[in-house]
Amino acid sequence: MRFVDTIEKKADGNVLSKEEIHEMITGFVDGSIPDYQMSSMMMAILQKGMTPEETAELTMAMMHSGDTVDLSDLPGVKLDKHSTGGVGDTTTLVVAPLVAACGGTVAKMSGRGLGHTGGTLDKLESIPGTCIEQPMDRFKEIVKENGVCVIGQTGNLVPADKKMYALRDVTATVRSIPLIASSIMSKKLASGADAIVLDVKTGTGAFMRTKEEAFTLAQLMVDIGTLVGREVRAVVTDMNQPLGMAVGNALEVREAVQLLSGMIPETDPLYDVCMLLGTQMLLMGGLAKDEADARAQLQAHIKDGSGLKKLQGMITGMGGDASYLTVENMEKLVRVKQHVSLKAESSGYISSMNAESIGTAAQMLGAGRAKKEDLIDPAVGLVMKVRCGDQVQAGDELCDLYVNQDGNLSDVEQLLHSAIHITAEKGEIEPMVYGLVTRDTRKN
Ligand code: URA
Ligand code: CA
């Protein structure tokens, strides 16, 4: 079949065969299918959609476009987690070591932050000496010794996604749910885990702006997992305000150390989402008999400090100075030239926040990149002092800014004031967790 006929088939709303999907990816990666035809195909997919079975074939074709990681020589069920990207999302630094402390095997590849969302690699690099590029053998050695290691992507994983994403970006096809699902899942599956928990964020700081879209994406990714024989579960969580209080690299490392040291209450949203993700990982790994047992184990490993020890062990293994990862020493990571307190301009209730703007404000202080080449200042960022639903008086502190370069400070403050909405009425506050998606929640 000529590729133009395959495009027409999709444009007419038909289901593509396994062979057509594999030919499309092979041809696009080797250059025999030009960008203009692939653009047209992706627009047809955006408009006509794909079945879960087609999306699973697309995912597999993309996954096999490059290297895949084989973790089969590591013991036990290899567990992974993935977040679709949020602000103040420090969950990996908490959950990965905690699950390892409970006996799990977590061999994870992570990404960098771009725009308003943070990346785990940048957070790890804020700990002096830590090298996020490790040879595969060394990566596995750290996992064998310590139960957990999180590194940057190695090898040439999913070249099809890099090429497709670049084209989607300039052809208004980023938002296609089957294209997002196959993009995320091809990379997760290529990095070798047996079981994956996905945290699909929805709200002002997330890719998926509505709950409905987030649940659709979550179910599709879970279904892809089922169709290709890996266990995937997803939680849909709120990103209408930062998840943790800290937004910034070392600031988020400090918050993870605080959580793993038992300094953060159970009612805290970051704590809650960490428990939820950790629980699903332990259940998928066969390490807990039910949710209550999983939660009790996770909490026990916070209380006895063994979760923090796993984080320290991983950092030591990666050449970093783990002595910073203690309650006594962590303040050294976040030393800055000045602190600026953002104060409420009126009295009332925090009715909503724009999490994307808060992430952008931290980025403008130097915590993130606007462009891939930008340098990060690990210590800067902000710590929220309020959450949605809190009552404030004019003059109360809304957030504490950690500043080294104050050239754009007034722009940052203005952005934050416009991002934190104070109203006379308390209004409805969204929950942090909207629900769990598993193979059993599939509707058809
Ligand atoms: N994240 C990805 O990795 N791919 C997408 O398409 C969207 C979000
Ligand atoms: Ca993340």
CSV table of C-alpha atoms in Angstrom, one decimal, residues 46-410:
chain,number,residue,atom,x,y,z
A,46,LEU,CA,-6.0,13.8,15.9
A,47,GLN,CA,-9.3,14.1,14.1
A,48,LYS,CA,-10.4,10.5,13.8
A,49,GLY,CA,-8.7,8.9,16.8
A,50,MET,CA,-7.4,5.4,17.3
A,51,THR,CA,-8.7,2.4,19.0
A,52,PRO,CA,-6.8,1.1,22.1
A,53,GLU,CA,-5.5,-1.8,19.9
A,54,GLU,CA,-4.2,0.6,17.2
A,55,THR,CA,-2.6,2.8,19.9
A,56,ALA,CA,-0.9,-0.3,21.4
A,57,GLU,CA,0.5,-1.2,18.0
A,58,LEU,CA,1.7,2.3,17.5
A,59,THR,CA,3.3,2.2,20.9
A,60,MET,CA,5.1,-1.0,20.1
A,61,ALA,CA,6.3,0.2,16.7
A,62,MET,CA,7.6,3.4,18.3
A,63,MET,CA,9.2,1.4,21.2
A,64,HIS,CA,11.1,-0.8,18.7
A,65,SER,CA,12.4,2.1,16.6
A,66,GLY,CA,15.5,2.3,18.8
A,67,ASP,CA,17.3,0.7,21.8
A,68,THR,CA,15.3,-1.0,24.6
A,69,VAL,CA,16.6,-1.6,28.1
A,70,ASP,CA,16.7,-5.2,29.4
A,71,LEU,CA,16.3,-5.3,33.2
A,72,SER,CA,15.7,-9.0,33.3
A,73,ASP,CA,18.9,-9.7,35.2
A,74,LEU,CA,17.7,-7.6,38.2
A,75,PRO,CA,15.8,-9.4,40.9
A,76,GLY,CA,12.0,-9.2,41.4
A,77,VAL,CA,9.3,-7.2,39.6
A,78,LYS,CA,10.9,-4.1,38.2
A,79,LEU,CA,8.8,-1.1,39.2
A,80,ASP,CA,8.6,2.3,37.7
A,81,LYS,CA,6.5,5.4,38.1
A,82,HIS,CA,5.8,8.3,35.7
A,83,SER,CA,4.2,11.7,36.1
A,84,THR,CA,2.8,13.5,33.1
A,85,GLY,CA,4.5,16.6,34.6
A,86,GLY,CA,3.6,19.0,37.3
A,87,VAL,CA,4.7,21.8,39.5
A,88,GLY,CA,6.2,21.0,42.9
A,89,ASP,CA,6.0,17.3,42.0
A,90,THR,CA,8.7,15.8,44.2
A,91,THR,CA,7.1,12.3,44.3
A,92,THR,CA,9.8,10.4,42.6
A,93,LEU,CA,12.4,11.4,45.2
A,94,VAL,CA,10.1,10.1,47.9
A,95,VAL,CA,8.4,7.1,46.4
A,96,ALA,CA,11.3,5.4,44.6
A,97,PRO,CA,13.4,5.1,47.7
A,98,LEU,CA,10.5,4.2,50.0
A,99,VAL,CA,9.4,1.4,47.7
A,100,ALA,CA,13.0,0.1,47.7
A,101,ALA,CA,13.0,0.2,51.5
A,102,CYS,CA,9.9,-2.0,51.3
A,103,GLY,CA,11.8,-4.5,49.2
A,104,GLY,CA,10.9,-3.3,45.8
A,105,THR,CA,13.2,-2.9,42.8
A,106,VAL,CA,13.1,0.5,41.2
A,107,ALA,CA,15.3,1.0,38.1
A,108,LYS,CA,14.1,4.3,36.6
A,109,MET,CA,15.0,6.6,33.9
A,110,SER,CA,13.9,10.2,34.3
A,111,GLY,CA,13.8,13.4,32.4
A,112,ARG,CA,14.7,17.1,32.7
A,113,GLY,CA,12.4,20.0,33.3
A,114,LEU,CA,11.3,22.2,30.5
A,115,GLY,CA,9.1,25.3,30.8
A,116,HIS,CA,7.0,25.5,34.0
A,117,THR,CA,7.4,21.8,35.1
A,118,GLY,CA,10.3,20.5,37.0
A,119,GLY,CA,12.4,17.4,36.1
A,120,THR,CA,13.8,14.8,38.5
A,121,LEU,CA,17.2,14.9,36.9
A,122,ASP,CA,17.6,18.6,37.6
A,123,LYS,CA,16.6,17.9,41.2
A,124,LEU,CA,19.2,15.1,41.6
A,125,GLU,CA,21.9,17.3,40.1
A,126,SER,CA,21.2,19.9,42.8
A,127,ILE,CA,22.9,17.5,45.2
A,128,PRO,CA,26.7,18.2,44.7
A,129,GLY,CA,28.6,15.5,42.9
A,130,THR,CA,25.6,13.5,41.6
A,131,CYS,CA,26.1,12.2,38.1
A,132,ILE,CA,22.8,11.4,36.4
A,133,GLU,CA,24.6,9.7,33.4
A,134,GLN,CA,25.6,6.2,34.5
A,135,PRO,CA,26.7,3.3,32.3
A,136,MET,CA,24.0,0.6,32.1
A,137,ASP,CA,26.2,-1.8,34.1
A,138,ARG,CA,26.8,0.7,36.9
A,139,PHE,CA,23.1,1.6,37.0
A,140,LYS,CA,22.1,-2.0,37.5
A,141,GLU,CA,24.8,-2.4,40.1
A,142,ILE,CA,23.4,0.4,42.1
A,143,VAL,CA,19.9,-1.1,41.8
A,144,LYS,CA,21.2,-4.5,42.9
A,145,GLU,CA,23.0,-3.0,46.0
A,146,ASN,CA,20.5,-0.4,47.0
A,147,GLY,CA,17.1,-1.4,45.4
A,148,VAL,CA,16.7,1.9,43.7
A,149,CYS,CA,18.5,4.1,41.1
A,150,VAL,CA,17.1,7.0,39.0
A,151,ILE,CA,19.3,8.1,36.1
A,152,GLY,CA,19.0,10.0,32.8
A,153,GLN,CA,18.0,8.2,29.6
A,154,THR,CA,20.8,6.2,28.2
A,155,GLY,CA,21.2,4.9,24.6
A,156,ASN,CA,19.0,5.8,21.7
A,157,LEU,CA,15.5,5.2,23.2
A,158,VAL,CA,12.5,5.7,20.9
A,159,PRO,CA,14.0,7.9,18.1
A,160,ALA,CA,10.5,7.8,16.5
A,161,ASP,CA,9.1,9.8,19.4
A,162,LYS,CA,11.8,12.5,19.1
A,163,LYS,CA,11.0,12.9,15.4
A,164,MET,CA,7.3,12.7,15.8
A,165,TYR,CA,7.2,15.1,18.8
A,166,ALA,CA,9.2,17.8,16.9
A,167,LEU,CA,6.7,17.5,14.0
A,168,ARG,CA,3.6,17.5,16.3
A,169,ASP,CA,4.9,20.7,18.0
A,170,VAL,CA,4.7,22.6,14.7
A,171,THR,CA,1.6,21.0,13.2
A,172,ALA,CA,-0.9,21.5,16.1
A,173,THR,CA,-1.1,17.8,16.8
A,174,VAL,CA,0.5,17.6,20.3
A,175,ARG,CA,-2.9,17.3,21.9
A,176,SER,CA,-4.1,14.1,20.2
A,177,ILE,CA,-4.7,11.6,23.1
A,178,PRO,CA,-3.5,8.5,21.2
A,179,LEU,CA,-0.4,10.4,20.2
A,180,ILE,CA,0.3,11.5,23.7
A,181,ALA,CA,-0.4,8.0,25.1
A,182,SER,CA,1.9,6.3,22.6
A,183,SER,CA,4.6,8.9,23.1
A,184,ILE,CA,4.6,8.4,26.9
A,185,MET,CA,4.1,4.6,26.9
A,186,SER,CA,6.7,3.8,24.2
A,187,LYS,CA,9.4,5.5,26.3
A,188,LYS,CA,8.2,3.9,29.5
A,189,LEU,CA,8.1,0.4,27.9
A,190,ALA,CA,11.5,0.9,26.3
A,191,SER,CA,13.1,1.6,29.6
A,192,GLY,CA,12.3,-1.9,30.7
A,193,ALA,CA,10.0,-2.0,33.8
A,194,ASP,CA,7.5,-4.8,34.3
A,195,ALA,CA,5.0,-2.7,36.1
A,196,ILE,CA,4.4,1.1,36.0
A,197,VAL,CA,2.2,3.5,37.9
A,198,LEU,CA,1.3,6.6,36.1
A,199,ASP,CA,0.4,9.9,37.7
A,200,VAL,CA,-1.8,11.8,35.2
A,201,LYS,CA,-2.1,15.4,36.3
A,202,THR,CA,-5.1,17.6,35.4
A,203,GLY,CA,-5.6,21.3,36.0
A,204,THR,CA,-3.9,24.7,35.3
A,205,GLY,CA,-0.4,23.3,35.6
A,206,ALA,CA,-0.9,20.2,33.5
A,207,PHE,CA,-1.1,19.0,29.9
A,208,MET,CA,-4.6,17.7,30.4
A,209,ARG,CA,-6.7,20.7,31.4
A,210,THR,CA,-9.9,18.8,32.2
A,211,LYS,CA,-10.6,15.7,34.4
A,212,GLU,CA,-12.4,14.0,31.6
A,213,GLU,CA,-9.4,14.2,29.2
A,214,ALA,CA,-7.1,13.1,32.0
A,215,PHE,CA,-9.2,10.0,32.7
A,216,THR,CA,-9.4,9.2,29.0
A,217,LEU,CA,-5.6,9.4,28.6
A,218,ALA,CA,-5.1,7.4,31.8
A,219,GLN,CA,-7.4,4.6,30.7
A,220,LEU,CA,-5.8,4.5,27.3
A,221,MET,CA,-2.3,4.2,28.7
A,222,VAL,CA,-3.4,1.4,31.1
A,223,ASP,CA,-5.1,-0.4,28.2
A,224,ILE,CA,-1.9,-0.2,26.2
A,225,GLY,CA,-0.1,-1.8,29.1
A,226,THR,CA,-2.6,-4.6,29.3
A,227,LEU,CA,-2.5,-5.2,25.5
A,228,VAL,CA,1.3,-5.5,25.5
A,229,GLY,CA,1.5,-7.6,28.6
A,230,ARG,CA,2.7,-5.2,31.2
A,231,GLU,CA,0.9,-4.1,34.3
A,232,VAL,CA,0.0,-0.4,34.3
A,233,ARG,CA,-2.1,1.5,36.7
A,234,ALA,CA,-2.8,5.2,36.8
A,235,VAL,CA,-4.0,7.8,39.3
A,236,VAL,CA,-5.5,11.0,38.2
A,237,THR,CA,-4.4,13.9,40.5
A,238,ASP,CA,-4.9,17.6,40.7
A,239,MET,CA,-2.5,20.2,39.4
A,240,ASN,CA,-4.6,23.3,40.1
A,241,GLN,CA,-1.9,24.2,42.7
A,242,PRO,CA,1.7,23.0,43.3
A,243,LEU,CA,1.6,19.5,44.7
A,244,GLY,CA,4.3,20.1,47.4
A,245,MET,CA,5.0,23.5,48.9
A,246,ALA,CA,8.5,23.8,47.3
A,247,VAL,CA,9.0,24.7,43.7
A,248,GLY,CA,12.7,24.6,42.7
A,249,ASN,CA,15.4,22.0,42.5
A,250,ALA,CA,17.2,21.8,45.8
A,251,LEU,CA,14.1,23.2,47.5
A,252,GLU,CA,12.2,20.1,46.3
A,253,VAL,CA,15.1,17.8,47.4
A,254,ARG,CA,14.8,19.4,50.9
A,255,GLU,CA,11.1,18.8,50.9
A,256,ALA,CA,11.7,15.1,50.0
A,257,VAL,CA,14.2,14.8,52.8
A,258,GLN,CA,11.7,16.4,55.2
A,259,LEU,CA,9.0,13.9,54.1
A,260,LEU,CA,11.3,10.9,54.4
A,261,SER,CA,12.3,12.2,57.9
A,262,GLY,CA,8.7,12.2,59.1
A,263,MET,CA,8.5,16.0,59.2
A,264,ILE,CA,5.5,16.4,56.9
A,265,PRO,CA,2.0,15.5,58.2
A,266,GLU,CA,-0.1,12.8,56.6
A,267,THR,CA,-2.7,15.3,55.6
A,268,ASP,CA,-0.3,17.0,53.3
A,269,PRO,CA,-1.2,16.5,49.6
A,270,LEU,CA,2.4,15.6,48.6
A,271,TYR,CA,2.4,13.0,51.4
A,272,ASP,CA,-1.0,11.7,50.2
A,273,VAL,CA,0.0,11.3,46.5
A,274,CYS,CA,3.3,9.6,47.5
A,275,MET,CA,1.3,7.1,49.6
A,276,LEU,CA,-1.1,6.5,46.7
A,277,LEU,CA,1.7,5.9,44.1
A,278,GLY,CA,3.8,3.8,46.5
A,279,THR,CA,0.8,1.7,47.4
A,280,GLN,CA,0.1,0.8,43.8
A,281,MET,CA,3.8,0.0,43.2
A,282,LEU,CA,3.9,-2.3,46.2
A,283,LEU,CA,0.7,-4.1,45.1
A,284,MET,CA,1.9,-4.5,41.5
A,285,GLY,CA,5.2,-5.8,42.9
A,286,GLY,CA,3.5,-8.4,45.0
A,287,LEU,CA,5.0,-6.8,48.1
A,288,ALA,CA,1.8,-6.0,50.0
A,289,LYS,CA,-1.4,-7.9,50.5
A,290,ASP,CA,-3.7,-5.0,50.3
A,291,GLU,CA,-3.8,-1.2,50.3
A,292,ALA,CA,-3.8,-0.9,54.1
A,293,ASP,CA,-0.8,-3.2,54.4
A,294,ALA,CA,1.1,-1.2,51.6
A,295,ARG,CA,0.4,2.1,53.3
A,296,ALA,CA,1.5,0.7,56.7
A,297,GLN,CA,4.8,-0.5,55.2
A,298,LEU,CA,5.4,2.8,53.5
A,299,GLN,CA,4.8,4.7,56.7
A,300,ALA,CA,6.9,2.3,58.8
A,301,HIS,CA,9.9,3.0,56.4
A,302,ILE,CA,9.4,6.8,56.9
A,303,LYS,CA,9.3,6.3,60.7
A,304,ASP,CA,12.4,4.2,60.8
A,305,GLY,CA,14.4,6.3,58.4
A,306,SER,CA,15.1,3.5,56.0
A,307,GLY,CA,13.4,5.3,53.0
A,308,LEU,CA,15.8,8.2,53.5
A,309,LYS,CA,18.8,5.8,53.8
A,310,LYS,CA,17.8,4.4,50.3
A,311,LEU,CA,17.8,7.9,48.8
A,312,GLN,CA,21.2,8.5,50.4
A,313,GLY,CA,22.5,5.2,49.2
A,314,MET,CA,21.4,6.0,45.6
A,315,ILE,CA,23.1,9.4,45.7
A,316,THR,CA,26.3,7.9,47.1
A,317,GLY,CA,26.2,5.3,44.3
A,318,MET,CA,25.9,8.1,41.7
A,319,GLY,CA,28.9,9.9,43.1
A,320,GLY,CA,27.0,12.5,45.0
A,321,ASP,CA,27.5,13.8,48.5
A,322,ALA,CA,24.7,12.2,50.5
A,323,SER,CA,25.7,14.1,53.7
A,324,TYR,CA,23.5,17.0,52.4
A,325,LEU,CA,20.5,14.7,52.6
A,326,THR,CA,20.0,15.1,56.4
A,327,VAL,CA,17.7,17.4,58.3
A,328,GLU,CA,20.9,19.1,59.8
A,329,ASN,CA,22.7,19.7,56.5
A,330,MET,CA,19.9,20.2,53.9
A,331,GLU,CA,19.7,23.9,54.5
A,332,LYS,CA,23.2,24.2,52.8
A,333,LEU,CA,21.6,23.2,49.5
A,334,VAL,CA,19.2,26.2,49.5
A,335,ARG,CA,21.4,29.1,50.6
A,336,VAL,CA,20.7,32.1,48.5
A,337,LYS,CA,21.6,35.8,48.5
A,338,GLN,CA,18.2,37.0,49.5
A,339,HIS,CA,14.7,35.9,50.6
A,340,VAL,CA,11.7,37.9,49.4
A,341,SER,CA,8.4,37.5,51.1
A,342,LEU,CA,5.3,37.7,48.8
A,343,LYS,CA,2.5,39.2,50.8
A,344,ALA,CA,-1.3,39.0,50.3
A,345,GLU,CA,-2.6,42.3,48.9
A,346,SER,CA,-6.1,41.7,50.3
A,347,SER,CA,-7.9,39.6,52.9
A,348,GLY,CA,-10.1,36.6,52.1
A,349,TYR,CA,-9.7,33.0,51.0
A,350,ILE,CA,-7.3,31.4,48.5
A,351,SER,CA,-9.9,30.3,46.0
A,352,SER,CA,-7.7,29.1,43.3
A,353,MET,CA,-4.2,29.2,41.9
A,354,ASN,CA,-2.6,29.0,38.5
A,355,ALA,CA,0.0,26.3,38.9
A,356,GLU,CA,1.5,26.9,35.5
A,357,SER,CA,2.2,30.5,36.4
A,358,ILE,CA,3.7,29.5,39.7
A,359,GLY,CA,6.0,27.1,37.9
A,360,THR,CA,6.9,29.9,35.4
A,361,ALA,CA,7.7,32.2,38.3
A,362,ALA,CA,10.2,29.7,39.7
A,363,GLN,CA,11.7,29.2,36.3
A,364,MET,CA,12.1,33.0,35.9
A,365,LEU,CA,14.0,33.1,39.2
A,366,GLY,CA,16.4,30.6,37.6
A,367,ALA,CA,15.0,27.2,38.8
A,368,GLY,CA,14.0,26.1,35.3
A,369,ARG,CA,14.7,26.4,31.6
A,370,ALA,CA,12.8,28.4,29.0
A,371,LYS,CA,15.1,26.9,26.4
A,372,LYS,CA,16.9,23.5,26.5
A,373,GLU,CA,20.3,25.2,26.7
A,374,ASP,CA,19.5,27.4,29.7
A,375,LEU,CA,21.4,26.9,32.9
A,376,ILE,CA,19.7,26.2,36.2
A,377,ASP,CA,20.4,27.7,39.6
A,378,PRO,CA,19.8,24.7,42.0
A,379,ALA,CA,19.1,26.8,45.1
A,380,VAL,CA,16.5,29.2,43.9
A,381,GLY,CA,12.8,29.0,43.6
A,382,LEU,CA,9.9,29.5,46.0
A,383,VAL,CA,8.1,27.9,48.9
A,384,MET,CA,4.4,28.3,49.1
A,385,LYS,CA,3.0,29.3,52.5
A,386,VAL,CA,-0.7,28.8,51.6
A,387,ARG,CA,-2.9,26.3,49.9
A,388,CYS,CA,-6.3,26.6,48.2
A,389,GLY,CA,-9.0,27.0,50.8
A,390,ASP,CA,-6.7,28.8,53.3
A,391,GLN,CA,-7.9,32.1,54.9
A,392,VAL,CA,-5.5,35.0,54.7
A,393,GLN,CA,-5.3,38.6,56.0
A,394,ALA,CA,-3.8,41.3,53.8
A,395,GLY,CA,-0.1,41.3,54.6
A,396,ASP,CA,0.1,37.6,55.3
A,397,GLU,CA,3.0,35.7,53.6
A,398,LEU,CA,1.8,33.8,50.4
A,399,CYS,CA,5.2,32.5,49.5
A,400,ASP,CA,8.9,32.8,50.3
A,401,LEU,CA,11.1,33.5,47.3
A,402,TYR,CA,14.7,32.2,47.2
A,403,VAL,CA,16.5,34.7,45.1
A,404,ASN,CA,20.1,35.0,43.7
A,405,GLN,CA,19.4,37.3,40.7
A,406,ASP,CA,16.8,40.0,41.4
A,407,GLY,CA,16.8,41.6,37.9
A,408,ASN,CA,13.3,40.5,37.1
A,409,LEU,CA,11.9,40.2,40.6
A,410,SER,CA,9.1,42.7,40.1
